[in-house]
Tab-separated table of C-alpha atoms in Angstrom:
chain	number	residue	atom	x	y	z
T	258	MET	CA	118.843	107.593	66.025
T	259	ASN	CA	121.947	110.365	65.894
T	260	ARG	CA	123.629	111.278	69.176
T	261	ARG	CA	121.660	114.875	69.337
T	262	ALA	CA	118.398	113.251	69.334
T	263	ARG	CA	119.548	111.285	72.150
T	264	LEU	CA	120.862	114.041	74.125
T	265	GLN	CA	117.731	116.338	73.445
T	266	GLY	CA	115.202	113.421	74.240
T	267	THR	CA	113.496	113.426	71.098
T	268	GLY	CA	113.664	109.922	69.877
T	269	SER	CA	110.872	107.419	69.248
T	270	ARG	CA	112.102	105.642	72.119
T	271	THR	CA	110.965	108.918	74.406
T	272	LEU	CA	107.752	109.333	72.619
T	273	ASP	CA	106.715	105.536	73.362
T	274	SER	CA	107.667	106.142	76.786
T	275	VAL	CA	105.762	109.454	77.231
T	276	ARG	CA	102.808	107.886	75.259
T	277	SER	CA	102.338	105.085	77.710
T	278	ARG	CA	102.090	107.088	80.798
T	279	THR	CA	99.868	109.502	79.647
T	280	THR	CA	97.111	107.095	78.047
T	281	THR	CA	96.752	105.475	81.563
T	282	PRO	CA	94.445	107.347	83.817
T	283	SER	CA	95.533	107.309	87.298
T	284	PRO	CA	92.916	106.407	89.722
T	285	THR	CA	92.069	108.662	92.557
T	286	GLY	CA	92.013	106.999	95.446
T	287	PRO	CA	93.163	103.414	97.009
T	288	VAL	CA	93.189	100.543	94.931
T	289	ARG	CA	92.177	97.123	95.606
T	290	THR	CA	92.505	93.781	93.814
T	291	CYS	CA	88.939	91.542	93.483
T	292	VAL	CA	89.217	88.150	95.075
T	293	GLY	CA	87.169	86.691	92.602
T	294	CYS	CA	88.292	87.566	89.193
T	295	ARG	CA	91.411	89.102	90.434
T	296	ALA	CA	91.125	92.459	88.428
T	297	ARG	CA	92.381	95.732	90.558
T	298	ASP	CA	89.492	98.487	90.964
T	299	LEU	CA	89.045	101.425	93.368
T	300	ARG	CA	88.108	100.518	97.096
T	301	SER	CA	85.032	102.873	96.715
T	302	GLU	CA	83.850	100.341	93.619
T	303	LEU	CA	84.510	96.861	95.850
T	304	LEU	CA	82.942	95.277	98.846
T	305	ARG	CA	85.027	94.569	101.957
T	306	LEU	CA	84.533	91.034	103.420
T	307	VAL	CA	85.950	90.311	106.851
T	308	LEU	CA	85.390	87.189	109.358
T	309	PRO	CA	84.153	88.398	112.530
T	310	THR	CA	86.053	88.576	115.672
T	311	SER	CA	82.924	87.308	117.622
T	312	GLY	CA	80.325	85.172	117.376
T	313	ASP	CA	80.170	82.663	114.070
T	314	ARG	CA	84.121	82.429	112.989
T	315	SER	CA	83.239	80.876	110.173
T	316	ALA	CA	80.517	83.410	108.511
T	317	VAL	CA	81.865	86.085	106.493
T	318	VAL	CA	80.076	89.293	106.987
T	319	VAL	CA	79.939	92.434	104.346
T	320	ASP	CA	81.566	95.562	105.934
T	321	VAL	CA	79.599	98.009	104.149
T	322	ARG	CA	81.127	100.911	105.991
T	323	GLY	CA	84.762	99.669	105.706
T	324	THR	CA	85.271	99.983	109.173
T	325	LEU	CA	85.018	96.619	111.251
T	326	PRO	CA	88.396	95.368	112.805
T	327	GLY	CA	90.368	92.773	110.880
T	328	ARG	CA	91.736	91.250	107.913
T	329	GLY	CA	89.636	91.938	104.943
T	330	ALA	CA	88.939	90.626	101.356
T	331	TRP	CA	87.615	92.802	98.807
T	332	ILE	CA	85.041	91.547	96.051
T	333	HIS	CA	83.296	93.398	93.041
T	334	PRO	CA	79.280	93.719	93.995
T	335	VAL	CA	78.453	91.166	91.491
T	336	PRO	CA	77.704	87.407	91.927
T	337	ALA	CA	79.713	86.341	89.585
T	338	CYS	CA	82.749	87.318	91.165
T	339	LEU	CA	81.309	85.642	94.355
T	340	ASP	CA	81.144	82.960	92.646
T	341	LEU	CA	84.336	82.503	91.193
T	342	ALA	CA	85.987	83.462	94.697
T	343	GLU	CA	83.973	80.291	96.192
T	344	ARG	CA	85.055	78.039	93.538
T	345	ARG	CA	88.465	79.066	94.057
T	346	ARG	CA	88.180	79.544	97.680
T	347	ALA	CA	90.053	82.562	97.840
T	348	VAL	CA	88.252	84.248	100.356
T	349	GLY	CA	89.190	82.093	103.020
T	350	ARG	CA	92.506	82.265	101.719
T	351	ALA	CA	92.565	86.046	101.847
T	352	LEU	CA	91.276	86.396	105.360
T	353	ARG	CA	93.485	83.668	106.398
T	354	ALA	CA	91.141	81.626	108.069
T	355	ASP	CA	91.526	78.084	109.549
T	356	GLY	CA	88.925	76.031	107.872
T	357	PRO	CA	86.092	76.676	105.192
T	358	VAL	CA	84.328	79.607	105.632
T	359	SER	CA	80.631	80.138	104.830
T	360	LEU	CA	79.490	83.250	102.275
T	361	THR	CA	75.689	83.078	102.555
T	362	ARG	CA	75.690	86.338	104.504
T	363	VAL	CA	77.597	87.794	101.506
T	364	ARG	CA	75.132	86.483	99.321
T	365	ASP	CA	72.441	87.389	100.519
T	366	HIS	CA	73.832	90.864	100.674
T	367	LEU	CA	74.262	90.618	96.948
T	368	GLU	CA	70.665	89.345	95.856
T	369	GLY	CA	69.684	92.436	98.586
T	370	GLN	CA	71.154	94.974	96.227
T	371	ASP	CA	69.579	93.481	93.140
T	372	ARG	CA	66.077	94.160	94.515
């Protein structure tokens, strides 16, 4: 590439950088990471899991409205991601729980969605 092409910004290097920026669509809205599969997705596509502040502190609940207080963990609403998160113990780590957490309410919620 000669000096004139570098100054004008018309070289192959410039085209590659522009092409990579225009081909990836930008999501509209907040993006979160699923604790099961570790894929990033829109917040509206994921379920928020929360440890309740009162009652059974080891049972994780699904925050459908996204308004419960406390730290949240995000997961895709499919059993496969829940299985991965449970096997890796990722939900307890993401919620910074003191001990093991119970995901039975989350599993019940996902099974109820399938019906």
